[in-house]
Coordinates of C-alpha atoms in Angstrom, one line a residue:
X1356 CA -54.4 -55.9 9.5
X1357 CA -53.8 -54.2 12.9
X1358 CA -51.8 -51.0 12.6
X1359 CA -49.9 -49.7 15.6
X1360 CA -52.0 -46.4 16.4
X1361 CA -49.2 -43.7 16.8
X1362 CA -49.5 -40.3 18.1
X1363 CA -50.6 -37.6 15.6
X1364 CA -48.0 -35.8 13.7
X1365 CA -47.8 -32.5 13.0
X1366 CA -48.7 -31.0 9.4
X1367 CA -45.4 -30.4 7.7
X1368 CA -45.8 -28.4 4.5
X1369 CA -44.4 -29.8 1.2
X1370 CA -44.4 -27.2 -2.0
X1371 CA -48.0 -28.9 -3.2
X1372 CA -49.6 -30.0 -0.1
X1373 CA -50.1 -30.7 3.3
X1374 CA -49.7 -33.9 5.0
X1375 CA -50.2 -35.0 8.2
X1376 CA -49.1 -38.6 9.8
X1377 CA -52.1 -40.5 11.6
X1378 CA -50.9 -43.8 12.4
X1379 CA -48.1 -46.8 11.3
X1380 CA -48.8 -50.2 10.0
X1381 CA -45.2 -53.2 9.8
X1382 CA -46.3 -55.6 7.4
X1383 CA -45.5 -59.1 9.0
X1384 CA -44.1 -60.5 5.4
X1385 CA -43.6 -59.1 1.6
X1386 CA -47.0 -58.7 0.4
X1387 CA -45.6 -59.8 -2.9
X1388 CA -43.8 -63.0 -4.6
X1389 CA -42.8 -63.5 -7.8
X1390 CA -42.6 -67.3 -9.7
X1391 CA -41.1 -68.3 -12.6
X1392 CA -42.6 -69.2 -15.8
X1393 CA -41.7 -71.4 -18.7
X1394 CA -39.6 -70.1 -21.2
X1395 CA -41.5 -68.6 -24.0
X1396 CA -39.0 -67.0 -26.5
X1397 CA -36.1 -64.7 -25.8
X1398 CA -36.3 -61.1 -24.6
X1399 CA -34.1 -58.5 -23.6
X1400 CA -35.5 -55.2 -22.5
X1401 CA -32.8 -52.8 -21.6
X1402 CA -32.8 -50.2 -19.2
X1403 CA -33.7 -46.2 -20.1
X1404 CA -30.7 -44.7 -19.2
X1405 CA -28.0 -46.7 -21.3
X1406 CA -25.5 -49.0 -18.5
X1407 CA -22.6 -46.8 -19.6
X1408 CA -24.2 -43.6 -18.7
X1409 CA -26.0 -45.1 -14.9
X1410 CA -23.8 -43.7 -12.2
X1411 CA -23.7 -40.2 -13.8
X1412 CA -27.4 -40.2 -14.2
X1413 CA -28.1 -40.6 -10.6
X1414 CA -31.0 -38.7 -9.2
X1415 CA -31.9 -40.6 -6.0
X1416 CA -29.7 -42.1 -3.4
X1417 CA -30.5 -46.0 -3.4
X1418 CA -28.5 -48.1 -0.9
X1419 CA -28.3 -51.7 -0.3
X1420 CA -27.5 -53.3 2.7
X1421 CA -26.4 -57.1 2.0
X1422 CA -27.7 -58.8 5.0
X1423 CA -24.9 -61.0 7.0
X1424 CA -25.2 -64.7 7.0
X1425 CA -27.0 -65.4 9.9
X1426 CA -29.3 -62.6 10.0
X1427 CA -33.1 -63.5 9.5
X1428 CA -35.9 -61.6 7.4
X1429 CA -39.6 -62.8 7.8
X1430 CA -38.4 -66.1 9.2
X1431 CA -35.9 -67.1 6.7
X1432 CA -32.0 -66.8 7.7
X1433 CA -29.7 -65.2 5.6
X1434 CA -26.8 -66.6 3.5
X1435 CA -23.3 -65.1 2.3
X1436 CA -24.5 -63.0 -0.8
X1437 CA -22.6 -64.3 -3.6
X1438 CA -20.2 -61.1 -5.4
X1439 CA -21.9 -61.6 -9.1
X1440 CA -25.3 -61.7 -6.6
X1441 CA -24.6 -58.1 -5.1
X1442 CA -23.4 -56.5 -8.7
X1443 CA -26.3 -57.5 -10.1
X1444 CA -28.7 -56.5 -6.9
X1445 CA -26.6 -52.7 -7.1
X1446 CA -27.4 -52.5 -10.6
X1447 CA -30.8 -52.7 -10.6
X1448 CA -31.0 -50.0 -7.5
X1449 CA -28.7 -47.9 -9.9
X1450 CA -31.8 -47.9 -12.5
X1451 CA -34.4 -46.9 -10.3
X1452 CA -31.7 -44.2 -8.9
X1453 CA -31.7 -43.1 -12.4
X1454 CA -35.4 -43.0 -12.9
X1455 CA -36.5 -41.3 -9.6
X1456 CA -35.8 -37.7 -8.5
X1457 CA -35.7 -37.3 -4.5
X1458 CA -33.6 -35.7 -1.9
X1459 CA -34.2 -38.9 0.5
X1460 CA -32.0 -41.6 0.9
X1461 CA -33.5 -45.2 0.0
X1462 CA -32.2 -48.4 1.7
X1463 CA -33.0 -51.9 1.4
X1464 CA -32.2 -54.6 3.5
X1465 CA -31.5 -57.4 1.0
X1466 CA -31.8 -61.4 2.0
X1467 CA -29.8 -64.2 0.1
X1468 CA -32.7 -66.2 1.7
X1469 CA -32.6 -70.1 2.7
X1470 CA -35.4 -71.9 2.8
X1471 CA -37.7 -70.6 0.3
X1472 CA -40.1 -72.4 -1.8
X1473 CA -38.7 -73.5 -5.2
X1474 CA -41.2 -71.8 -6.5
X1475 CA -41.0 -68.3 -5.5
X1476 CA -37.5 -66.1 -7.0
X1477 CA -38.2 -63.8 -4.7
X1478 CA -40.2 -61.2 -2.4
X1479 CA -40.0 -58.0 -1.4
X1480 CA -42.4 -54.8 0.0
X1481 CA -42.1 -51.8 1.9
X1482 CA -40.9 -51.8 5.3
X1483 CA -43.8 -49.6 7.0
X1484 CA -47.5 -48.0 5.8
X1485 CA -48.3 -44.9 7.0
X1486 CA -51.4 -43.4 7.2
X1487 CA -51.2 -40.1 5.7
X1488 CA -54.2 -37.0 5.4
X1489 CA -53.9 -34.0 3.0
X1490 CA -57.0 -32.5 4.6
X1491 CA -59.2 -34.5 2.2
X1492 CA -58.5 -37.8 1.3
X1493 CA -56.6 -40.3 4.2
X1494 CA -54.4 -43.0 2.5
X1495 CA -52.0 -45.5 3.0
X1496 CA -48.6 -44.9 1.9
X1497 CA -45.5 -47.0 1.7
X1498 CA -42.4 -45.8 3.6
X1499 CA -40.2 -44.3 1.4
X1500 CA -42.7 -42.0 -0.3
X1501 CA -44.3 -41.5 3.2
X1502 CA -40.2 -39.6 4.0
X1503 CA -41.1 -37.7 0.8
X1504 CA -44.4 -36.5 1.2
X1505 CA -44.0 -35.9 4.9
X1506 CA -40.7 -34.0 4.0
X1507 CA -39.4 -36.4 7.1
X1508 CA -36.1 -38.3 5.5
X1509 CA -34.8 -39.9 9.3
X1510 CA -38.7 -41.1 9.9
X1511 CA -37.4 -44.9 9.4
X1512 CA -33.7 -46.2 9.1
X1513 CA -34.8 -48.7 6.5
X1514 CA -37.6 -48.6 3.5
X1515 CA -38.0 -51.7 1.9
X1516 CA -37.2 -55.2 2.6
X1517 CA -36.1 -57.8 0.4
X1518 CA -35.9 -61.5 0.2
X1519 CA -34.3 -63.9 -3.0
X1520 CA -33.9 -67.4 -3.3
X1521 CA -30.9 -68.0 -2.8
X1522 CA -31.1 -72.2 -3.4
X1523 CA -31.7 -71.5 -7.1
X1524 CA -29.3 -72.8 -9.1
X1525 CA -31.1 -71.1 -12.4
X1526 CA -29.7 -67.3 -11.9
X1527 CA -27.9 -65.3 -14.2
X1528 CA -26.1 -62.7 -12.6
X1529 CA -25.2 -60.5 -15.8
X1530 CA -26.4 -57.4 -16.3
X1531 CA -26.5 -57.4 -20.3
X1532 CA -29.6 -59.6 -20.6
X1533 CA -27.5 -62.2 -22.0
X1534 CA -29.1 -65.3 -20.3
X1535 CA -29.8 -68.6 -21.6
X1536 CA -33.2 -70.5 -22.3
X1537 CA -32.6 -72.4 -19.0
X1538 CA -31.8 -69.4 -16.6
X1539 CA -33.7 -66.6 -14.4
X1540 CA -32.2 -63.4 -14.5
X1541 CA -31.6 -61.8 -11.2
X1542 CA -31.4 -58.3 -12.2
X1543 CA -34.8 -58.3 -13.7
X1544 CA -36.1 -59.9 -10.1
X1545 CA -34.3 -57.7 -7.9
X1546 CA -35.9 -54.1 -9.8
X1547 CA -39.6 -56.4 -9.9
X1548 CA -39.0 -56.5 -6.2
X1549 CA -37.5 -53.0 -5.7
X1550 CA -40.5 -51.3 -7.6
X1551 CA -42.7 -53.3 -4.6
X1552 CA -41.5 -51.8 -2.5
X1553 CA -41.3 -48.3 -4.0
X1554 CA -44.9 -48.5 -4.1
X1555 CA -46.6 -51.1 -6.9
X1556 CA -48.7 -53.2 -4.5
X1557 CA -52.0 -52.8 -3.2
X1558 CA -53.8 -54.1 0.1
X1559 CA -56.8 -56.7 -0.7
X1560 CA -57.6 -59.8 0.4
X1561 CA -60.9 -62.4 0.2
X1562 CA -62.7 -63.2 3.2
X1563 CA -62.3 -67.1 4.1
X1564 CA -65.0 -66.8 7.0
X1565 CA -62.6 -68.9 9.3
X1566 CA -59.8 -68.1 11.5
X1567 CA -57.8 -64.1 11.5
X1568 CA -60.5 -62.1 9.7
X1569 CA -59.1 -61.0 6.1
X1570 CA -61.3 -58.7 6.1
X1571 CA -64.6 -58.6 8.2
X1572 CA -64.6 -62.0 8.3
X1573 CA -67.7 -62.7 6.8
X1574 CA -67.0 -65.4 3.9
X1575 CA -66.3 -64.6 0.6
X1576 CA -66.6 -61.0 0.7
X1577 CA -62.8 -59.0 -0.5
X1578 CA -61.4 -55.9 0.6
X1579 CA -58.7 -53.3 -0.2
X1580 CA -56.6 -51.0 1.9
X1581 CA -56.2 -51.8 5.9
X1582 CA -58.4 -51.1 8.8
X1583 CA -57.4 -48.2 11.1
X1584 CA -61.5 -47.5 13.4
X1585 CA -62.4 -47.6 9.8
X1586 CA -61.0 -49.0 6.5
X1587 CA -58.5 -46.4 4.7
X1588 CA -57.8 -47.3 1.2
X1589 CA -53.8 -47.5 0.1
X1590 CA -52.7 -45.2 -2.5
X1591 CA -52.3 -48.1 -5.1
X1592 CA -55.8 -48.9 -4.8
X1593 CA -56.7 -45.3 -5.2
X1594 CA -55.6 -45.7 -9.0
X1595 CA -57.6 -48.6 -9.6
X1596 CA -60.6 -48.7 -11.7
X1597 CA -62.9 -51.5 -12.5
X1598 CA -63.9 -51.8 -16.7
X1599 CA -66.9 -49.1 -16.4
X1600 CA -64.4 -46.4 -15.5
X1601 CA -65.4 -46.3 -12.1
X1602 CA -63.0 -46.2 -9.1
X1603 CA -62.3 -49.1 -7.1
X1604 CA -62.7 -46.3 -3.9
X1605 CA -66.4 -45.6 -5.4
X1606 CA -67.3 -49.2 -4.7
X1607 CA -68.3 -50.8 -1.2
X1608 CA -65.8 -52.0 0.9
X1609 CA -65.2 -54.5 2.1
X1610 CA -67.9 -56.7 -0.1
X1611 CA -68.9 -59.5 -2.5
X1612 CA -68.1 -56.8 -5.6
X1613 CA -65.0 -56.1 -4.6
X1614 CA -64.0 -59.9 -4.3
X1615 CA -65.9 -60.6 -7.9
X1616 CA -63.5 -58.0 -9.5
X1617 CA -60.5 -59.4 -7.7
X1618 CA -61.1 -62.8 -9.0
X1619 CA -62.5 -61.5 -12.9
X1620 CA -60.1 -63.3 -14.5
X1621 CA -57.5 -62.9 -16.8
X1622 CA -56.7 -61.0 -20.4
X1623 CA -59.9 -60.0 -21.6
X1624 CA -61.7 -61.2 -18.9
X1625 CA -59.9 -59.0 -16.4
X1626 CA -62.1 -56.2 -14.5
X1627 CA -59.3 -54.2 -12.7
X1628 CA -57.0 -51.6 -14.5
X1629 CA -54.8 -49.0 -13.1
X1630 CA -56.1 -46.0 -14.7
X1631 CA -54.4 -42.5 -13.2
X1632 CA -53.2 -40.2 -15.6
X1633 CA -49.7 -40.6 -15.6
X1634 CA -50.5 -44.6 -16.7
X1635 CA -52.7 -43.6 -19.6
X1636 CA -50.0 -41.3 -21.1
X1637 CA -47.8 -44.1 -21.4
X1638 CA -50.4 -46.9 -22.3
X1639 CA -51.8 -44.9 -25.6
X1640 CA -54.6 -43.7 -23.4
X1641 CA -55.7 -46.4 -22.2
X1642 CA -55.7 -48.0 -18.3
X1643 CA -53.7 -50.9 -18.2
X1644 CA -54.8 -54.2 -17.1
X1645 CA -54.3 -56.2 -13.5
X1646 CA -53.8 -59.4 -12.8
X1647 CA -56.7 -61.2 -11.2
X1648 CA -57.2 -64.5 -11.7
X1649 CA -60.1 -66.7 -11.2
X1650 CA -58.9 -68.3 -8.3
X1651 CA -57.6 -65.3 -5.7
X1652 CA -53.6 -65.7 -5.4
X1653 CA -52.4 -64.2 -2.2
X1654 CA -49.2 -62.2 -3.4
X1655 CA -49.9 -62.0 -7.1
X1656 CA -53.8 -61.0 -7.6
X1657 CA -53.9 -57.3 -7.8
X1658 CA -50.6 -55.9 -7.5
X1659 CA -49.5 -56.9 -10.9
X1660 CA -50.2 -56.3 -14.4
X1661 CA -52.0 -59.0 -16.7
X1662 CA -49.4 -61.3 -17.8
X1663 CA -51.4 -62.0 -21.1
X1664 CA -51.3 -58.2 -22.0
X1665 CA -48.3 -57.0 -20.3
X1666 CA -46.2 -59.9 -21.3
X1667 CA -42.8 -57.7 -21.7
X1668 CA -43.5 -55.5 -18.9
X1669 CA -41.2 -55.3 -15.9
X1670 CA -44.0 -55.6 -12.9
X1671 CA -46.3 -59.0 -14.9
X1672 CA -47.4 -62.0 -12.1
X1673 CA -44.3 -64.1 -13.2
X1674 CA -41.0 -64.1 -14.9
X1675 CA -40.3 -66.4 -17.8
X1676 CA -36.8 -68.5 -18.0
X1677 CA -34.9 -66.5 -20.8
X1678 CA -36.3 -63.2 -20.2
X1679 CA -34.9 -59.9 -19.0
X1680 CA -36.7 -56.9 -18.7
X1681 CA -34.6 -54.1 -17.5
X1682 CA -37.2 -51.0 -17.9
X1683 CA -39.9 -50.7 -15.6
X1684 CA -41.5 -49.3 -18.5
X1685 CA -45.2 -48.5 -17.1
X1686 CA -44.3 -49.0 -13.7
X1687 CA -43.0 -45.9 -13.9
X1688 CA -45.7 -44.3 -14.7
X1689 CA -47.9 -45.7 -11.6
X1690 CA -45.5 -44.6 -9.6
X1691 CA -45.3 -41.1 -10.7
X1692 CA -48.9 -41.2 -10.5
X1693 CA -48.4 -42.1 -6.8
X1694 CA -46.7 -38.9 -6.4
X1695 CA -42.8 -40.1 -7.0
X1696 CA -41.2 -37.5 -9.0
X1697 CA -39.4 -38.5 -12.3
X1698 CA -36.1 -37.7 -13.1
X1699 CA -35.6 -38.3 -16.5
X1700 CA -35.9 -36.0 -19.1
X1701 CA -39.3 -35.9 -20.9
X1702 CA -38.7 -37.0 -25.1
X1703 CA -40.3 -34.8 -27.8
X1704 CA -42.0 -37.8 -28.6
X1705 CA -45.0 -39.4 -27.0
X1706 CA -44.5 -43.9 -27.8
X1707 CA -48.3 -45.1 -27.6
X1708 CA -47.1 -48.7 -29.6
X1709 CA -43.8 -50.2 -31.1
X1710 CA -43.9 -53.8 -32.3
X1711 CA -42.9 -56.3 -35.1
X1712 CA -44.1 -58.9 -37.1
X1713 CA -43.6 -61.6 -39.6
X1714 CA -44.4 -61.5 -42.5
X1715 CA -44.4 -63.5 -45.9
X1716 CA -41.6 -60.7 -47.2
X1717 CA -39.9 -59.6 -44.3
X1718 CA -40.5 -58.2 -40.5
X1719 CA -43.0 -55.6 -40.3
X1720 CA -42.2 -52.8 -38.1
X1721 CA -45.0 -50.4 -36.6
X1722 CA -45.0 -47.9 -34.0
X1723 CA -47.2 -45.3 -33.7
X1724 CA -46.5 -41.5 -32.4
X1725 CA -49.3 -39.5 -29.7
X1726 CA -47.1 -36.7 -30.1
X1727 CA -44.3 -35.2 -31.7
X1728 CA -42.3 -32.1 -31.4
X1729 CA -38.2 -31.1 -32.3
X1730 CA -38.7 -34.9 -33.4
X1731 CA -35.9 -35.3 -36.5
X1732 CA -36.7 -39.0 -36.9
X1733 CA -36.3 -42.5 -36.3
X1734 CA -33.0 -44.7 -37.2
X1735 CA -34.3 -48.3 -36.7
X1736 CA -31.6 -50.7 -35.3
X1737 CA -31.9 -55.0 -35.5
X1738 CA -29.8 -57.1 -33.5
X1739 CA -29.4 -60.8 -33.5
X1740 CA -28.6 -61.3 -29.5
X1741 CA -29.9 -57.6 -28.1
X1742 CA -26.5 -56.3 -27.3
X1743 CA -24.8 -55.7 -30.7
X1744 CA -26.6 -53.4 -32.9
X1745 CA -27.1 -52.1 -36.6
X1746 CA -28.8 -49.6 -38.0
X1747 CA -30.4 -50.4 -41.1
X1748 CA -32.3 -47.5 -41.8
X1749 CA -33.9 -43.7 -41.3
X1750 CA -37.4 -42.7 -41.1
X1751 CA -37.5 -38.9 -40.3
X1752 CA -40.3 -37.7 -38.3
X1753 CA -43.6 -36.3 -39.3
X1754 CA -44.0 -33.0 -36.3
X1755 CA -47.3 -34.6 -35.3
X1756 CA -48.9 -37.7 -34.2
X1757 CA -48.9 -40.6 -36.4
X1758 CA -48.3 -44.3 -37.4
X1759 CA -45.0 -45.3 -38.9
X1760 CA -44.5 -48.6 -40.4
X1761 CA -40.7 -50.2 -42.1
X1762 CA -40.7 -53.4 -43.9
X1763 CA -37.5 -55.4 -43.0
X1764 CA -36.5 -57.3 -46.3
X1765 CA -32.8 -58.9 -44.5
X1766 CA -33.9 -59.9 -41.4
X1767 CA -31.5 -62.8 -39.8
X1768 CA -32.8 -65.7 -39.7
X1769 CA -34.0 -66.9 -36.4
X1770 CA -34.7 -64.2 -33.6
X1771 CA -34.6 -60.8 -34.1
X1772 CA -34.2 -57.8 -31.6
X1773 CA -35.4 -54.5 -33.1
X1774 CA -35.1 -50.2 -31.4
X1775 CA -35.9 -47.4 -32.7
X1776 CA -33.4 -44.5 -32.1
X1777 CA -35.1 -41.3 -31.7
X1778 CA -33.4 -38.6 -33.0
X1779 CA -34.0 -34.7 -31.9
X1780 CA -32.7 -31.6 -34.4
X1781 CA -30.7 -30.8 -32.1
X1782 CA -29.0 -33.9 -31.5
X1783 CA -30.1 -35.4 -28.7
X1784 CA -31.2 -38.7 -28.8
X1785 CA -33.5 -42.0 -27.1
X1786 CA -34.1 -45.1 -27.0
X1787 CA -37.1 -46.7 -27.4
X1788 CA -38.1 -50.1 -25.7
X1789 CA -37.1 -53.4 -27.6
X1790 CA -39.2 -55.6 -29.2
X1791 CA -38.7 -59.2 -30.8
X1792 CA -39.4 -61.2 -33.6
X1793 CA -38.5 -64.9 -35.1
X1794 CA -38.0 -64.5 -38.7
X1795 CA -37.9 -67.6 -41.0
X1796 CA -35.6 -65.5 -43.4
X1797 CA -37.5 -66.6 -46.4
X1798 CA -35.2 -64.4 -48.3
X1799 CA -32.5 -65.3 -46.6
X1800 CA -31.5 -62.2 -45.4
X1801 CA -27.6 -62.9 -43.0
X1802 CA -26.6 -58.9 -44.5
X1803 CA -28.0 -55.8 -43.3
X1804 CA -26.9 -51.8 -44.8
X1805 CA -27.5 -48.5 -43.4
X1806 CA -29.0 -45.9 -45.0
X1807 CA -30.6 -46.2 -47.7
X1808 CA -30.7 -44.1 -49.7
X1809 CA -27.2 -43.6 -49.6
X1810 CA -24.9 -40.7 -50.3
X1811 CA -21.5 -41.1 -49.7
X1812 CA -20.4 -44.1 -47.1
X1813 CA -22.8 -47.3 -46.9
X1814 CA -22.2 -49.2 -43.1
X1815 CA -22.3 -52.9 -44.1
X1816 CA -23.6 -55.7 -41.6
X1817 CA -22.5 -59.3 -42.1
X1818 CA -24.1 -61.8 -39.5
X1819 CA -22.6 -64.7 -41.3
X1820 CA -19.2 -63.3 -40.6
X1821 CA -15.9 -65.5 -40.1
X1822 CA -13.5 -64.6 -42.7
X1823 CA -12.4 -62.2 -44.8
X1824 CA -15.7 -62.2 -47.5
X1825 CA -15.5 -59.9 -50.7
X1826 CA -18.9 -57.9 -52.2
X1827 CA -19.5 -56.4 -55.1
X1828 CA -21.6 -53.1 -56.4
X1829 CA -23.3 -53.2 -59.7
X1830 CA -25.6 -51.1 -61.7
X1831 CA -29.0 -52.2 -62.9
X1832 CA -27.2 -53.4 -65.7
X1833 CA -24.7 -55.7 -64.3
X1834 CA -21.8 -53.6 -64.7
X1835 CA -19.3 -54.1 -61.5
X1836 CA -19.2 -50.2 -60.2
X1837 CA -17.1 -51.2 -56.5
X1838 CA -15.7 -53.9 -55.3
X1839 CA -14.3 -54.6 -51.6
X1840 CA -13.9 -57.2 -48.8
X1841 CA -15.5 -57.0 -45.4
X1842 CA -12.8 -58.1 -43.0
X1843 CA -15.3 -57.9 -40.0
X1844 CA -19.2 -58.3 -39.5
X1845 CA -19.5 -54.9 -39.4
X1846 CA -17.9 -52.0 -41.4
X1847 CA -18.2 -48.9 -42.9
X1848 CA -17.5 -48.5 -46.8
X1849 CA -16.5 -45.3 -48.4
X1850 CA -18.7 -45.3 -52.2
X1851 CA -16.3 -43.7 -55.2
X1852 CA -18.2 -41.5 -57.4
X1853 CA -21.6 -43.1 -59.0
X1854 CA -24.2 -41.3 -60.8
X1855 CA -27.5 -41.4 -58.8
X1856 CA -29.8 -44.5 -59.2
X1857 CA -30.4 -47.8 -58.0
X1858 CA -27.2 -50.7 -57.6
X1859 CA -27.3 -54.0 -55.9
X1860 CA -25.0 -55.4 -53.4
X1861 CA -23.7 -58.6 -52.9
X1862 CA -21.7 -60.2 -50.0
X1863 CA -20.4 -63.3 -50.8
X1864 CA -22.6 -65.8 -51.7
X1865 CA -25.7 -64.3 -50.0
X1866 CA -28.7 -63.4 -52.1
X1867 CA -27.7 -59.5 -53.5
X1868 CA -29.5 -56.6 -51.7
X1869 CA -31.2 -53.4 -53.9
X1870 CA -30.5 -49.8 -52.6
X1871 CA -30.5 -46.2 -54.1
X1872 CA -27.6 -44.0 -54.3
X1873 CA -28.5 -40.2 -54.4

């Protein structure tokens, strides 16, 4: 890399530090691609902020500008953007708007490119580097946190660029994560891109000993961060660790040990892991994995996370057919580690795990609390297609770290969505992320009720729902104590007067359901 050497700035003082410019770097492409993979079971992971709620929750200005047909990016031309294309594009700048807080003004110059391999959905980095000091350390920084830090919001016209595929003929252009087996869905690219260019992608390379030096151009050897006199790390690759704790910065650069850790391998094999604070708050403690595989991959080694181990996570090497992933979930985190501030409120309650499992008697649910505080409790939701939910039951909250776990006795048969709702005394209220299941509905589970116990009014879920269907209340004894019929899948029932104990219910012809009325 050859950075255009740029007069030195000024220091221009920010409330927490001092930063001065010392020289500019245009990438000649995306340093970043991102393939499809096979599809591997359904999943819909929806944003933080709820869709409904996105243009009032706004806390940074993020503007797209559609490129013209005709225009060119990286030495593709430009095609008309289809209208679905551009909703879906917005949408996804709408959830990083929601999720960072800055005073700047973002824009991204988005291709609907021709000409791209089949294989790639799309690319996308930031527009400039800049090398920045704080009077310690000297670091590459992409351009849009580079306006932040240098408190400079007119330094560059544009921030990141973009380029999609727009020869697909696999996209889904909803933004409910309602896609097919056979489709790709375009929102979930376009924030994977976005979050590129915000700042998850690191410099490295591996020395092929031929041709443009990589690095030094002695064979073999892998580097990080770009040459300016001497080689500056980026600010990515300052959060890097390898798997004895030590920084990636610590290590000789560039060298054969840095090109060993790039190429580790993958899952447990994998010797890179992101590991600032702000990522092991939100991974349980823990750094979280990167994506090297054995065999270097120029635009998905490094600045990923291990598909193996972050297979639901917005920023993995590749996006499977059938999947949308709508949180950038730890990529959040990097990036507020980066020094992006965060613009959502913080929850009472620190998430370390959520997942769910099959078991012989039902889907096992178990998530497990750091840290808890005005924390009321949990109500646990299921849904059959991740957009229409239920709640089926309340766990309240313990007031300190600890591991929950809810046996689900009527799961539907087939895949299963499941969130937890968590609920403050005061009211307030979050979601958690979403997790999925395939249940082979031993019991054969199609009806779901919320609470139990009960007191008053019982919400009834039907899933098998296509006509009027009666159900019955009865006591431990047999006796009939209510009787109604569901005239849609979901309803709420008003209960007469019934001592306390234990009844049964029973829609239809579907097996009959225990709960306790208090």
């Amino acid at each position: 890399m050859k950075p255009v050497t740029l007069l030195t700035a000024g220091l221009l003082a920010l409330s927490f530090s001092l930063y001065a410019q010392l020289d500019e770097w245009t990438p000649p492409a995306p340093p970043c691609r991102l393939p499809p993979a096979p599809f591997d079971g359904y999943l819909y992971v929806p944003p933080p902020v709820e869709p409904a709620q996105l243009a009032a929750r706004q806390t940074a200005t993020i503007n797209v500008n559609f490129l013209p047909a005709g225009a060119a990016r990286f030495g593709y031309t430009c095609a008309d953007w289809p209208a679905e294309a551009e909703t879906a594009m917005a949408y996804a700048a709408s959830i990083w708007g929601s999720l960072l807080s800055t005073g700047s003004t973002i824009t991204i110059d988005a291709c609907w490119a021709t000409g791209m391999a089949a294989g790639v959905l799309g690319s996308a980095g930031a527009s400039n580097y800049y090398l920045l000091t704080d009077g310690v350390n000297t670091t590459w920084y992409p351009a849009a946190l580079s306006e932040l830090l240098l408190n400079n919001f007119s330094l560059l016209s544009v921030e990141i660029q973009a380029i999609f595929n727009s020869e697909r003929t696999d996209w889904y252009f909803g933004t409910d994560g309602n896609l097919d087996f056979n489709e790709i869905d375009f929102a979930t690219v376009a924030l994977h891109e976005l979050g590129h260019g915000l700042g998850f992608a690191g410099f490295e390379d591996i020395d092929d000993g031929s041709g443009a030096a990589e690095c030094e151009g002695i064979v073999d050897e892998g580097c990080y961060g770009a040459k300016s006199g001497i080689w500056y790390p980026d600010i990515y690759s300052r959060q890097v660790e390898d798997n004895n704790g030590d920084p990636l910065t610590d290590i000789s650069n560039p060298s054969l040990t840095v090109a060993s850790l790039l190429t580790s391998g993958v899952g447990a094999n994998g010797e890179l892991f992101l590991g600032n604070a702000s990522v092991l708050s939100g991974n349980g403690g823990n750094p979280a994995r990167l994506y090297t595989p054995a065999t270097y991959a120029p635009g998905s080694t490094y600045s990923h996370f291990d598909q193996s181990t972050f297979g639901s996570e917005l920023m993995k090497p590749a996006l499977n057919f059938g999947q949308a992933i709508h949180d950038p979930g730890l990529a959040l985190n990097l990036l507020q580690g980066l020094g992006w501030p965060i613009g959502v409120t913080v929850l009472p309650v620190t998430w370390i795990s959520f997942d769910a499992r099959e078991k012989n008697d039902g889907v096992l649910l178990r998530w497990e609390t750091g840290a808890e505080v005005n924390n009321a409790g949990f109500e646990i939701q299921r849904s059959k297609d991740a957009v229409h939910w239920v709640g089926i039951d309340f766990i309240p909250g313990r007031g300190e770290a600890a591991v929950y776990e809810y046996l689900d006795l009527s799961s539907y048969k087939g895949l299963n969505y499941y969130r937890l709702l968590q609920v403050d005394f005061d009211g307030r209220s979050d979601l958690s992320k979403t997790v999925s299941v395939y249940s082979h509905n031993r019991r054969g589970g199609s009806v779901g009720f919320f609470p139990n116990p009960v007191q008053e009014e019982l919400a009834i879920a039907y899933v098998n729902f296509s006509e009027p269907t009666p159900f019955t209340i009865t006591n431990l004894l047999g006796q009939e104590t209510y009787r109604g019929v569901l005239s849609s899948p979901a309803e709420k029932v008003g209960l007469p007067p019934m001592p306390s104990g234990t009844y049964w219910l029973k829609v239809g012809q579907e097996a009959a359901l225990p709960f306790v009325k208090l």
